[in-house]
Short mmCIF file of C-alpha atoms in Angstrom, two decimals:
data_model
loop_
_atom_site.label_atom_id
_atom_site.label_comp_id
_atom_site.label_asym_id
_atom_site.label_seq_id
_atom_site.Cartn_x
_atom_site.Cartn_y
_atom_site.Cartn_z
CA MET A 1 -92.94 -125.99 -22.33
CA VAL A 2 -90.07 -127.15 -24.49
CA ARG A 3 -89.28 -123.45 -25.11
CA GLU A 4 -88.81 -122.46 -21.50
CA VAL A 5 -86.54 -125.47 -21.06
CA ALA A 6 -84.63 -124.33 -24.06
CA ASP A 7 -84.46 -120.94 -22.91
CA GLN A 8 -83.32 -121.96 -19.33
CA GLY A 9 -80.51 -123.96 -21.14
CA SER A 10 -79.52 -121.02 -23.02
CA VAL A 11 -79.15 -118.91 -19.93
CA PHE A 12 -77.14 -121.59 -18.10
CA PHE A 13 -74.86 -122.00 -20.94
CA LYS A 14 -74.28 -118.22 -21.00
CA ARG A 15 -73.61 -118.27 -17.22
CA ASN A 16 -71.59 -121.24 -17.41
CA SER A 17 -69.41 -119.92 -20.33
CA ARG A 18 -68.78 -116.58 -18.47
CA GLN A 19 -67.65 -118.43 -15.31
CA PHE A 20 -65.53 -120.46 -17.34
CA VAL A 21 -63.78 -117.41 -18.99
CA ILE A 22 -63.37 -115.87 -15.78
CA VAL A 23 -61.83 -119.12 -14.16
CA ALA A 24 -59.48 -119.47 -17.19
CA THR A 25 -58.16 -116.24 -17.21
CA ALA A 26 -57.36 -116.34 -13.41
CA ALA A 27 -55.62 -119.66 -13.90
CA GLY A 28 -53.52 -118.12 -16.41
CA LEU A 29 -52.60 -115.20 -14.70
CA ALA A 30 -51.69 -117.50 -11.65
CA ILE A 31 -49.45 -119.68 -13.96
CA ALA A 32 -47.82 -116.39 -15.50
CA GLY A 33 -47.11 -115.16 -11.96
CA ALA A 34 -45.71 -118.23 -10.85
CA LYS A 35 -43.20 -118.47 -13.79
CA ALA A 36 -42.37 -114.75 -13.20
CA TYR A 37 -41.81 -115.32 -9.44
CA SER A 38 -39.52 -118.24 -10.27
CA SER A 39 -37.52 -116.38 -12.76
CA TRP A 40 -37.17 -113.47 -10.32
CA GLN A 41 -35.93 -115.73 -7.47
CA GLN A 42 -33.38 -117.35 -9.72
CA ALA A 43 -31.96 -113.83 -10.44
CA GLN A 44 -31.71 -112.84 -6.95
CA PRO A 45 -28.27 -113.43 -5.09
CA SER A 46 -28.14 -115.89 -2.50
CA PRO A 47 -28.62 -114.73 1.35
CA GLU A 48 -24.99 -114.92 1.71
CA THR A 49 -24.04 -112.50 -0.92
CA ARG A 50 -26.91 -110.06 -0.62
CA VAL A 51 -25.67 -106.40 0.37
CA LEU A 52 -27.86 -104.28 2.53
CA GLN A 53 -28.51 -100.91 0.83
CA ILE A 54 -28.99 -97.71 3.13
CA SER A 55 -30.24 -94.56 1.74
CA THR A 56 -28.14 -91.54 2.85
CA PRO A 57 -30.40 -88.53 3.99
CA GLN A 58 -29.92 -85.18 1.83
CA ILE A 59 -28.16 -82.28 3.19
CA LYS A 60 -30.53 -79.21 2.96
CA THR A 61 -28.77 -76.48 5.14
CA VAL A 62 -25.05 -75.72 5.95
CA THR A 63 -24.77 -73.85 9.42
CA ALA A 64 -21.77 -71.67 10.25
CA LEU A 65 -20.69 -68.75 12.61
CA GLY A 66 -20.14 -65.20 11.19
CA ARG A 67 -19.98 -61.59 12.13
CA LEU A 68 -22.18 -58.50 11.05
CA GLU A 69 -20.34 -55.85 8.90
CA PRO A 70 -21.68 -52.76 6.94
CA LYS A 71 -21.31 -52.56 3.57
CA GLY A 72 -17.55 -51.97 2.41
CA LYS A 73 -16.52 -52.94 6.04
CA VAL A 74 -15.72 -50.64 8.83
CA ILE A 75 -13.33 -47.58 7.56
CA LYS A 76 -10.80 -46.19 10.09
CA LEU A 77 -10.63 -42.50 8.90
CA SER A 78 -7.34 -40.90 9.72
CA ALA A 79 -5.26 -37.85 9.05
CA PRO A 80 -3.37 -37.69 5.56
CA SER A 81 0.11 -39.31 5.64
CA SER A 82 1.47 -35.96 4.19
CA SER A 83 0.54 -34.00 7.13
CA GLY A 84 3.41 -35.77 8.85
CA GLN A 85 3.79 -37.53 12.32
CA GLY A 86 2.18 -36.06 15.36
CA SER A 87 -0.94 -34.36 13.56
CA ARG A 88 -3.32 -32.96 16.12
CA VAL A 89 -6.91 -32.55 15.84
CA GLU A 90 -8.13 -28.90 16.16
CA LYS A 91 -11.82 -29.51 16.11
CA LEU A 92 -13.90 -32.56 15.87
CA LEU A 93 -17.22 -32.03 14.06
CA VAL A 94 -19.11 -35.27 14.61
CA GLN A 95 -20.24 -37.55 17.45
CA GLU A 96 -20.80 -41.34 17.82
CA GLY A 97 -23.96 -42.33 15.85
CA ASP A 98 -23.99 -39.25 13.67
CA SER A 99 -24.73 -39.84 9.90
CA VAL A 100 -22.36 -38.55 7.60
CA LYS A 101 -22.27 -37.95 3.75
CA THR A 102 -19.55 -38.41 1.32
CA GLY A 103 -17.32 -35.38 1.27
CA GLN A 104 -18.45 -34.12 4.77
CA VAL A 105 -15.88 -32.43 6.85
CA ILE A 106 -15.33 -34.87 9.98
CA ALA A 107 -12.26 -33.05 11.58
CA ILE A 108 -10.03 -30.09 11.16
CA LEU A 109 -6.19 -30.54 11.97
CA ASP A 110 -4.29 -27.72 13.85
CA ASN A 111 -2.03 -26.67 10.86
CA ARG A 112 -4.76 -25.07 9.24
CA ASP A 113 -3.79 -21.30 9.76
CA ARG A 114 -0.11 -22.12 8.48
CA LEU A 115 -1.46 -23.70 5.28
CA GLU A 116 -4.16 -21.20 4.52
CA ALA A 117 -1.41 -18.47 4.79
CA ALA A 118 0.77 -20.45 2.47
CA TYR A 119 -2.16 -20.73 -0.02
CA GLN A 120 -2.74 -17.10 -0.01
CA GLU A 121 0.78 -16.25 -0.48
CA ALA A 122 0.79 -18.85 -3.46
CA GLN A 123 -2.10 -17.09 -5.03
CA GLU A 124 -0.36 -13.50 -4.72
CA SER A 125 2.64 -15.02 -6.61
CA VAL A 126 0.39 -16.24 -9.40
CA LYS A 127 -1.04 -12.55 -9.61
CA VAL A 128 2.54 -11.06 -9.62
CA ALA A 129 3.62 -13.55 -12.49
CA GLN A 130 0.45 -12.82 -14.45
CA VAL A 131 1.22 -8.94 -14.24
CA ASN A 132 4.66 -9.71 -15.16
CA LEU A 133 3.39 -11.51 -18.33
CA LYS A 134 1.25 -8.64 -19.44
CA LYS A 135 4.32 -6.08 -18.95
CA VAL A 136 6.55 -8.35 -21.19
CA ARG A 137 3.65 -8.68 -23.88
CA LYS A 138 3.13 -4.92 -23.73
CA GLY A 139 6.82 -4.00 -23.70
CA ALA A 140 8.80 -1.25 -22.09
CA LYS A 141 7.13 2.17 -20.52
CA ILE A 142 6.95 4.95 -22.95
CA GLY A 143 8.96 7.06 -20.43
CA GLU A 144 11.65 4.51 -20.36
CA ILE A 145 11.86 4.54 -24.13
CA GLU A 146 12.11 8.33 -24.34
CA ALA A 147 14.59 8.37 -21.65
CA GLN A 148 16.92 5.98 -23.68
CA LYS A 149 16.47 8.15 -26.83
CA ALA A 150 17.52 11.07 -24.80
CA GLU A 151 20.62 9.05 -23.67
CA ILE A 152 21.42 8.21 -27.41
CA GLU A 153 21.41 12.03 -28.25
CA ARG A 154 23.45 13.03 -25.26
CA VAL A 155 26.11 10.47 -26.02
CA GLN A 156 26.00 11.68 -29.80
CA ALA A 157 26.41 15.22 -28.74
CA GLN A 158 29.38 14.43 -26.13
CA THR A 159 31.14 12.54 -28.83
CA THR A 160 30.73 15.18 -31.48
CA GLY A 161 31.90 17.86 -29.04
CA ASP A 162 35.04 15.81 -28.08
CA GLU A 163 35.81 15.28 -31.63
CA ARG A 164 35.61 19.03 -32.40
CA GLU A 165 37.65 19.87 -29.42
CA GLN A 166 40.29 17.36 -30.37
CA GLN A 167 40.08 18.44 -33.95
CA GLU A 168 40.78 22.01 -32.76
CA THR A 169 43.89 20.68 -30.71
CA VAL A 170 45.39 18.80 -33.60
CA ALA A 171 44.82 22.00 -35.72
CA ARG A 172 46.54 24.07 -32.89
CA LEU A 173 49.52 21.85 -32.67
CA GLU A 174 50.10 21.91 -36.42
CA ALA A 175 49.77 25.72 -36.72
CA GLN A 176 52.45 25.80 -33.80
CA TRP A 177 54.45 23.32 -35.18
CA GLN A 178 54.61 25.09 -38.69
CA GLY A 179 55.13 28.46 -37.03
CA GLU A 180 58.14 27.27 -34.79
CA LYS A 181 59.65 25.64 -37.70
CA SER A 182 59.35 28.85 -40.00
CA ALA A 183 60.81 30.94 -37.24
CA GLN A 184 63.71 28.69 -36.48
CA GLN A 185 64.35 28.21 -40.24
CA ALA A 186 64.55 32.02 -40.36
CA THR A 187 67.00 31.97 -37.65
CA ILE A 188 69.12 29.55 -39.39
CA ASN A 189 68.83 31.41 -42.69
CA ARG A 190 69.95 34.55 -40.92
CA LEU A 191 72.80 32.73 -39.22
CA GLN A 192 73.89 31.18 -42.53
CA ALA A 193 73.93 34.76 -44.09
CA GLU A 194 75.92 36.05 -41.28
CA LEU A 195 78.30 33.23 -41.41
CA LYS A 196 78.82 33.71 -45.09
CA ASN A 197 79.58 37.37 -44.44
CA ALA A 198 81.95 36.52 -41.55
CA GLN A 199 83.98 33.98 -43.53
CA ILE A 200 84.34 36.47 -46.37
CA GLU A 201 85.66 39.12 -43.86
CA TRP A 202 87.67 36.54 -42.36
CA GLU A 203 89.40 35.51 -45.68
CA ARG A 204 90.07 39.26 -46.38
CA TYR A 205 91.45 39.98 -43.07
CA GLN A 206 93.57 36.74 -43.43
CA GLN A 207 94.90 38.24 -46.73
CA LEU A 208 95.53 41.56 -45.07
CA TYR A 209 97.38 39.57 -42.07
CA THR A 210 99.49 37.78 -44.29
CA ASN A 211 100.60 40.93 -45.96
CA GLY A 212 100.96 42.54 -42.52
CA ALA A 213 98.41 45.28 -42.94
CA ILE A 214 96.68 44.01 -39.87
CA SER A 215 97.62 42.95 -36.35
CA GLN A 216 97.00 39.60 -34.95
CA SER A 217 94.22 40.53 -32.80
CA SER A 218 92.31 41.94 -35.61
CA TYR A 219 92.72 38.69 -37.51
CA ASP A 220 91.77 36.60 -34.66
CA SER A 221 88.60 38.55 -33.84
CA LYS A 222 87.24 37.81 -37.31
CA ARG A 223 88.11 34.26 -37.14
CA LEU A 224 86.32 33.97 -33.67
CA SER A 225 83.40 35.70 -35.07
CA VAL A 226 83.23 32.97 -37.78
CA ASP A 227 83.28 30.27 -35.02
CA THR A 228 80.78 31.90 -33.13
CA ILE A 229 78.10 32.27 -35.78
CA THR A 230 78.85 28.59 -36.87
CA GLN A 231 78.26 27.39 -33.39
CA GLN A 232 74.96 29.50 -33.41
CA LEU A 233 74.06 28.05 -36.81
CA ASN A 234 74.57 24.53 -35.61
CA GLU A 235 72.46 25.02 -32.50
CA ALA A 236 69.56 26.59 -34.62
CA GLN A 237 69.61 23.62 -36.89
CA ALA A 238 69.51 21.18 -33.88
CA ASN A 239 66.50 23.40 -32.59
CA LEU A 240 64.82 23.04 -35.86
CA GLN A 241 65.16 19.36 -35.59
CA ARG A 242 63.87 19.23 -32.15
CA ILE A 243 60.91 21.44 -33.04
CA ASP A 244 60.09 19.40 -35.92
CA SER A 245 60.22 16.07 -34.03
CA THR A 246 58.26 17.31 -31.08
CA GLY A 247 55.72 19.00 -33.04
CA ARG A 248 55.22 15.92 -35.29
CA LYS A 249 54.86 13.67 -31.93
CA GLN A 250 52.30 16.08 -30.37
CA ILE A 251 50.33 16.27 -33.68
CA ASN A 252 50.36 12.28 -33.86
CA GLU A 253 49.20 12.08 -30.15
CA ALA A 254 46.25 14.39 -30.83
CA LYS A 255 45.23 12.57 -33.90
CA THR A 256 45.34 9.23 -31.96
CA ALA A 257 43.20 10.81 -29.41
CA LEU A 258 40.81 12.01 -31.94
CA SER A 259 40.56 8.69 -33.47
CA LYS A 260 39.92 7.16 -30.05
CA ILE A 261 37.35 9.57 -29.33
CA ASN A 262 35.53 8.64 -32.72
CA ALA A 263 35.89 5.03 -31.91
CA THR A 264 34.60 5.29 -28.41
CA GLY A 265 31.87 7.62 -29.06
CA GLY A 266 30.55 5.22 -31.91
CA LYS A 267 30.55 2.43 -29.37
CA GLN A 268 28.55 4.40 -26.77
CA VAL A 269 26.16 5.46 -29.46
CA SER A 270 25.70 1.85 -30.72
CA ALA A 271 25.41 0.54 -27.10
CA ALA A 272 22.80 3.14 -26.38
CA ALA A 273 20.84 2.19 -29.52
CA ALA A 274 20.97 -1.46 -28.64
CA THR A 275 19.45 -0.76 -25.21
CA LEU A 276 16.66 1.30 -26.84
CA ASP A 277 15.88 -1.57 -29.16
CA LYS A 278 16.10 -4.06 -26.21
CA ILE A 279 13.66 -1.87 -24.21
CA ALA A 280 11.21 -1.39 -27.00
CA GLU A 281 11.48 -5.01 -28.43
CA VAL A 282 8.76 -7.63 -27.30
CA ARG A 283 10.95 -10.89 -27.70
CA PRO A 284 8.95 -14.22 -27.76
CA ILE A 285 11.51 -15.93 -25.57
CA ASP A 286 10.79 -13.11 -23.12
CA VAL A 287 7.06 -13.93 -23.40
CA GLU A 288 7.53 -17.58 -23.10
CA ALA A 289 9.76 -17.15 -19.80
CA ALA A 290 7.03 -15.10 -18.52
CA LYS A 291 4.35 -17.92 -19.31
CA VAL A 292 6.63 -20.43 -17.66
CA GLU A 293 6.68 -18.35 -14.35
CA VAL A 294 2.85 -18.11 -14.52
CA ASN A 295 2.56 -21.89 -14.86
CA ARG A 296 4.98 -22.64 -12.13
CA ALA A 297 3.13 -20.01 -9.86
CA ILE A 298 -0.33 -21.80 -10.59
CA ALA A 299 1.43 -25.28 -9.95
CA ALA A 300 2.63 -24.02 -6.52
CA ALA A 301 -0.73 -22.58 -5.79
CA LYS A 302 -2.33 -25.90 -6.64
CA GLN A 303 -0.02 -27.79 -4.38
CA ALA A 304 -0.70 -25.35 -1.55
CA LYS A 305 -4.33 -25.66 -1.95
CA ALA A 306 -3.92 -29.62 -2.06
CA ASN A 307 -1.92 -29.34 1.36
CA LEU A 308 -4.74 -26.93 2.71
CA ASP A 309 -7.56 -29.54 1.69
CA GLN A 310 -5.68 -32.15 3.62
CA VAL A 311 -6.38 -30.04 6.82
CA TYR A 312 -9.96 -31.06 6.55
CA VAL A 313 -10.48 -34.69 6.88
CA ARG A 314 -13.73 -35.83 4.88
CA SER A 315 -15.62 -38.74 4.75
CA PRO A 316 -15.11 -40.95 2.03
CA GLN A 317 -18.58 -42.32 1.84
CA ASP A 318 -22.09 -42.06 3.36
CA GLY A 319 -22.24 -43.92 6.60
CA VAL A 320 -22.59 -43.58 10.31
CA ILE A 321 -19.80 -42.81 12.96
CA PHE A 322 -19.11 -45.98 14.90
CA ASP A 323 -16.40 -44.81 17.32
CA ILE A 324 -14.21 -41.96 18.04
CA HIS A 325 -10.59 -42.61 18.65
CA THR A 326 -9.11 -39.05 18.59
CA ARG A 327 -10.97 -35.93 20.05
CA SER A 328 -10.22 -32.10 19.66
CA GLY A 329 -6.63 -31.15 20.84
CA GLU A 330 -5.41 -34.85 20.79
CA VAL A 331 -2.58 -36.30 18.44
CA VAL A 332 -4.14 -38.57 15.95
CA SER A 333 -3.83 -41.95 17.28
CA ASN A 334 -2.71 -45.16 15.48
CA ASP A 335 -6.29 -46.21 15.21
CA GLY A 336 -7.16 -42.97 13.21
CA ILE A 337 -9.90 -40.31 14.05
CA VAL A 338 -13.16 -42.16 13.77
CA GLU A 339 -14.68 -45.43 12.22
CA ILE A 340 -17.25 -45.17 9.52
CA GLY A 341 -19.71 -47.95 8.12
CA GLN A 342 -22.43 -47.84 5.61
CA THR A 343 -25.08 -49.27 7.65
CA ASN A 344 -27.89 -48.80 5.24
CA GLN A 345 -26.64 -52.14 3.66
CA MET A 346 -25.45 -54.79 6.30
CA TYR A 347 -23.66 -58.08 5.28
CA ALA A 348 -22.90 -61.04 7.56
CA VAL A 349 -19.39 -62.35 6.91
CA VAL A 350 -19.89 -66.18 7.43
CA GLU A 351 -17.10 -68.70 7.82
CA VAL A 352 -18.07 -71.93 6.29
CA TYR A 353 -16.06 -75.05 6.72
CA GLN A 354 -14.15 -75.92 3.68
CA SER A 355 -15.94 -79.62 3.52
CA ASP A 356 -19.16 -77.60 3.07
CA VAL A 357 -18.18 -74.60 0.94
CA ASN A 358 -18.92 -76.63 -2.29
CA LYS A 359 -22.48 -76.58 -1.38
CA VAL A 360 -22.79 -72.76 -1.02
CA SER A 361 -23.26 -70.68 -4.15
CA PRO A 362 -24.46 -67.13 -4.74
CA GLY A 363 -28.26 -66.61 -4.58
CA GLN A 364 -28.82 -69.07 -1.69
CA LYS A 365 -31.18 -67.83 1.11
CA VAL A 366 -29.81 -67.47 4.42
CA GLU A 367 -31.21 -67.09 7.85
CA ILE A 368 -29.20 -65.10 10.59
CA SER A 369 -29.85 -65.32 14.36
CA SER A 370 -28.25 -64.37 17.42
CA ASN A 371 -29.44 -63.93 21.04
CA SER A 372 -28.86 -60.20 20.87
CA LEU A 373 -30.91 -59.50 17.96
CA PRO A 374 -34.57 -59.01 18.30
CA SER A 375 -35.65 -61.46 15.57
CA LYS A 376 -34.10 -63.59 12.88
CA LEU A 377 -32.40 -61.91 9.88
CA GLN A 378 -32.98 -62.86 6.17
CA GLY A 379 -30.26 -62.48 3.29
CA THR A 380 -28.90 -64.11 0.29
CA VAL A 381 -25.42 -65.39 -0.46
CA ALA A 382 -23.88 -62.55 -2.36
CA TRP A 383 -20.08 -63.68 -2.80
CA VAL A 384 -18.16 -66.91 -1.93
CA GLY A 385 -14.62 -66.33 -1.21
CA TRP A 386 -11.55 -67.86 -3.03
CA LYS A 387 -9.13 -68.30 -0.16
CA VAL A 388 -9.03 -70.87 2.59
CA GLN A 389 -7.94 -69.71 6.04
CA ARG A 390 -8.08 -70.25 9.60
CA GLN A 391 -11.33 -69.94 11.55
CA ASN A 392 -11.48 -66.32 13.25
CA ILE A 393 -14.92 -66.58 14.79
CA ILE A 394 -14.81 -68.96 18.00
CA ASN A 395 -18.01 -70.90 19.09
CA THR A 396 -19.20 -70.63 22.55
CA ASP A 397 -18.61 -74.42 22.79
CA PRO A 398 -14.91 -74.98 23.92
CA SER A 399 -14.96 -78.59 22.44
CA GLU A 400 -15.61 -77.05 18.96
CA ASN A 401 -12.66 -74.51 18.98
CA ILE A 402 -10.42 -76.46 16.90
CA ASP A 403 -7.99 -75.19 14.19
CA SER A 404 -10.57 -75.44 11.39
CA ARG A 405 -10.11 -74.33 7.95
CA VAL A 406 -12.98 -72.15 6.39
CA VAL A 407 -13.83 -70.03 3.62
CA GLU A 408 -15.70 -66.66 4.02
CA VAL A 409 -18.89 -66.10 2.49
CA HIS A 410 -20.73 -62.74 2.30
CA VAL A 411 -24.54 -62.81 2.97
CA GLN A 412 -26.07 -59.55 1.81
CA LEU A 413 -29.14 -58.74 4.23
CA ASP A 414 -32.38 -57.60 2.92
CA LYS A 415 -33.65 -53.94 3.61
CA PRO A 416 -35.60 -54.91 6.79
CA SER A 417 -33.02 -57.08 8.19
CA SER A 418 -30.24 -54.34 7.46
CA GLN A 419 -32.27 -51.94 9.56
CA LYS A 420 -32.39 -54.16 12.47
CA ALA A 421 -28.61 -55.12 12.16
CA ALA A 422 -27.62 -51.40 11.80
CA LYS A 423 -26.56 -51.08 15.54
CA PHE A 424 -24.89 -54.41 15.85
CA THR A 425 -21.66 -54.17 13.61
CA ASN A 426 -19.09 -57.05 14.61
CA LEU A 427 -21.93 -59.05 16.42
CA GLN A 428 -21.25 -62.86 16.29
CA VAL A 429 -24.23 -64.44 14.66
CA LYS A 430 -25.26 -67.96 13.40
CA ALA A 431 -26.07 -68.56 9.79
CA VAL A 432 -28.20 -71.34 8.15
CA ILE A 433 -27.74 -71.46 4.52
CA ASN A 434 -30.43 -73.11 2.59
CA VAL A 435 -28.68 -75.33 0.02
CA ASP A 436 -31.66 -77.77 -0.56
CA ARG A 437 -32.82 -75.92 -3.88
CA GLN A 438 -29.07 -75.86 -5.22
CA LEU A 439 -28.59 -79.54 -4.53
CA ALA A 440 -31.80 -80.37 -6.12
CA THR A 441 -30.67 -78.44 -9.29
CA ASP A 442 -27.43 -80.16 -9.23
CA ASN A 443 -29.10 -83.66 -9.12
#
């Protein structure tokens, strides 16, 4: 009985102690909470100075207007500027919507025939220059060389003949001069002998006349004979001087002519020999000059080929013909001949307000929409412009058409979206740029 009472007391004690612990713990927590609340309440500002804090909603998208463009924008293909003003299209080889490849001929201009003829002429000039170079390198023809050798022989023979003939003339004049002098000297000698005899006879007759042996007439006749012979002797001596002077002069003239023949003949032979050397010699300077002519002809041919190539207006890239501005027979317009774009890769050029452009960066996803599109297009920001400019794309809401400042952002469409947008170049679209991920990264 006592044991049961003791057991009950033990149980009661255990229960009461457990409850006590719980109550005590609760009381301690209450006291600590009251103190903490009191401290917090003291730290809080008074109702008069408390500031109301309002959280700002996070911007997740940037919306802007834009337009669809092919890769590289739309190219207006025109005639080359070197073709001059008023170029006319002879033949147009494409239609709107045709796909073209890089280098494909789009149109042919009307000056093709003239430039083709100029190119052919330039090619022939190259051939002529090349043949002339071969001739210079090979030298003169054998026939020309032999003909010049024959000319040298002819000049030498003629010179020899002229020399021989003139030498004979000199010899003849000298012989004639000697003969005439000898004959005249003989005449002088004869007259001198006659004069001597006449003087002796006259002196004898003079003695006889003094002695009165002969008459006056006989004496005078002897004296006249002396005078006559003396006069003849003087004339003969004068003739001898004339013969000597004339003969010497003729001989000197003949010898001068002979010397002239010798000199002239030598010069003619030397000139002919020099001509032969010139014909037979292959001079390096002549070869170089011929090479220069070949190079000049080749350069002219290249220029003619370049001019001819410009007649064929070719596509600078793969793409599609958007529009035709000039047709066959028409003068090339100021807008060119055709418009070409690379529609296999389309872009949206979006005009983002300058206040929002700092939220946009390459790699962000973009959703493109328009009432003209069958469905929304998807793309990625590829490039953000560096220049702030006036807004060019106008909203349909007149109240929003203000003088806004924007920055161009290029959005590259994915392949399915590019296929959908291929026929909608310059279509106005609305772009929604997802900037949430970028902002989260910045935060």
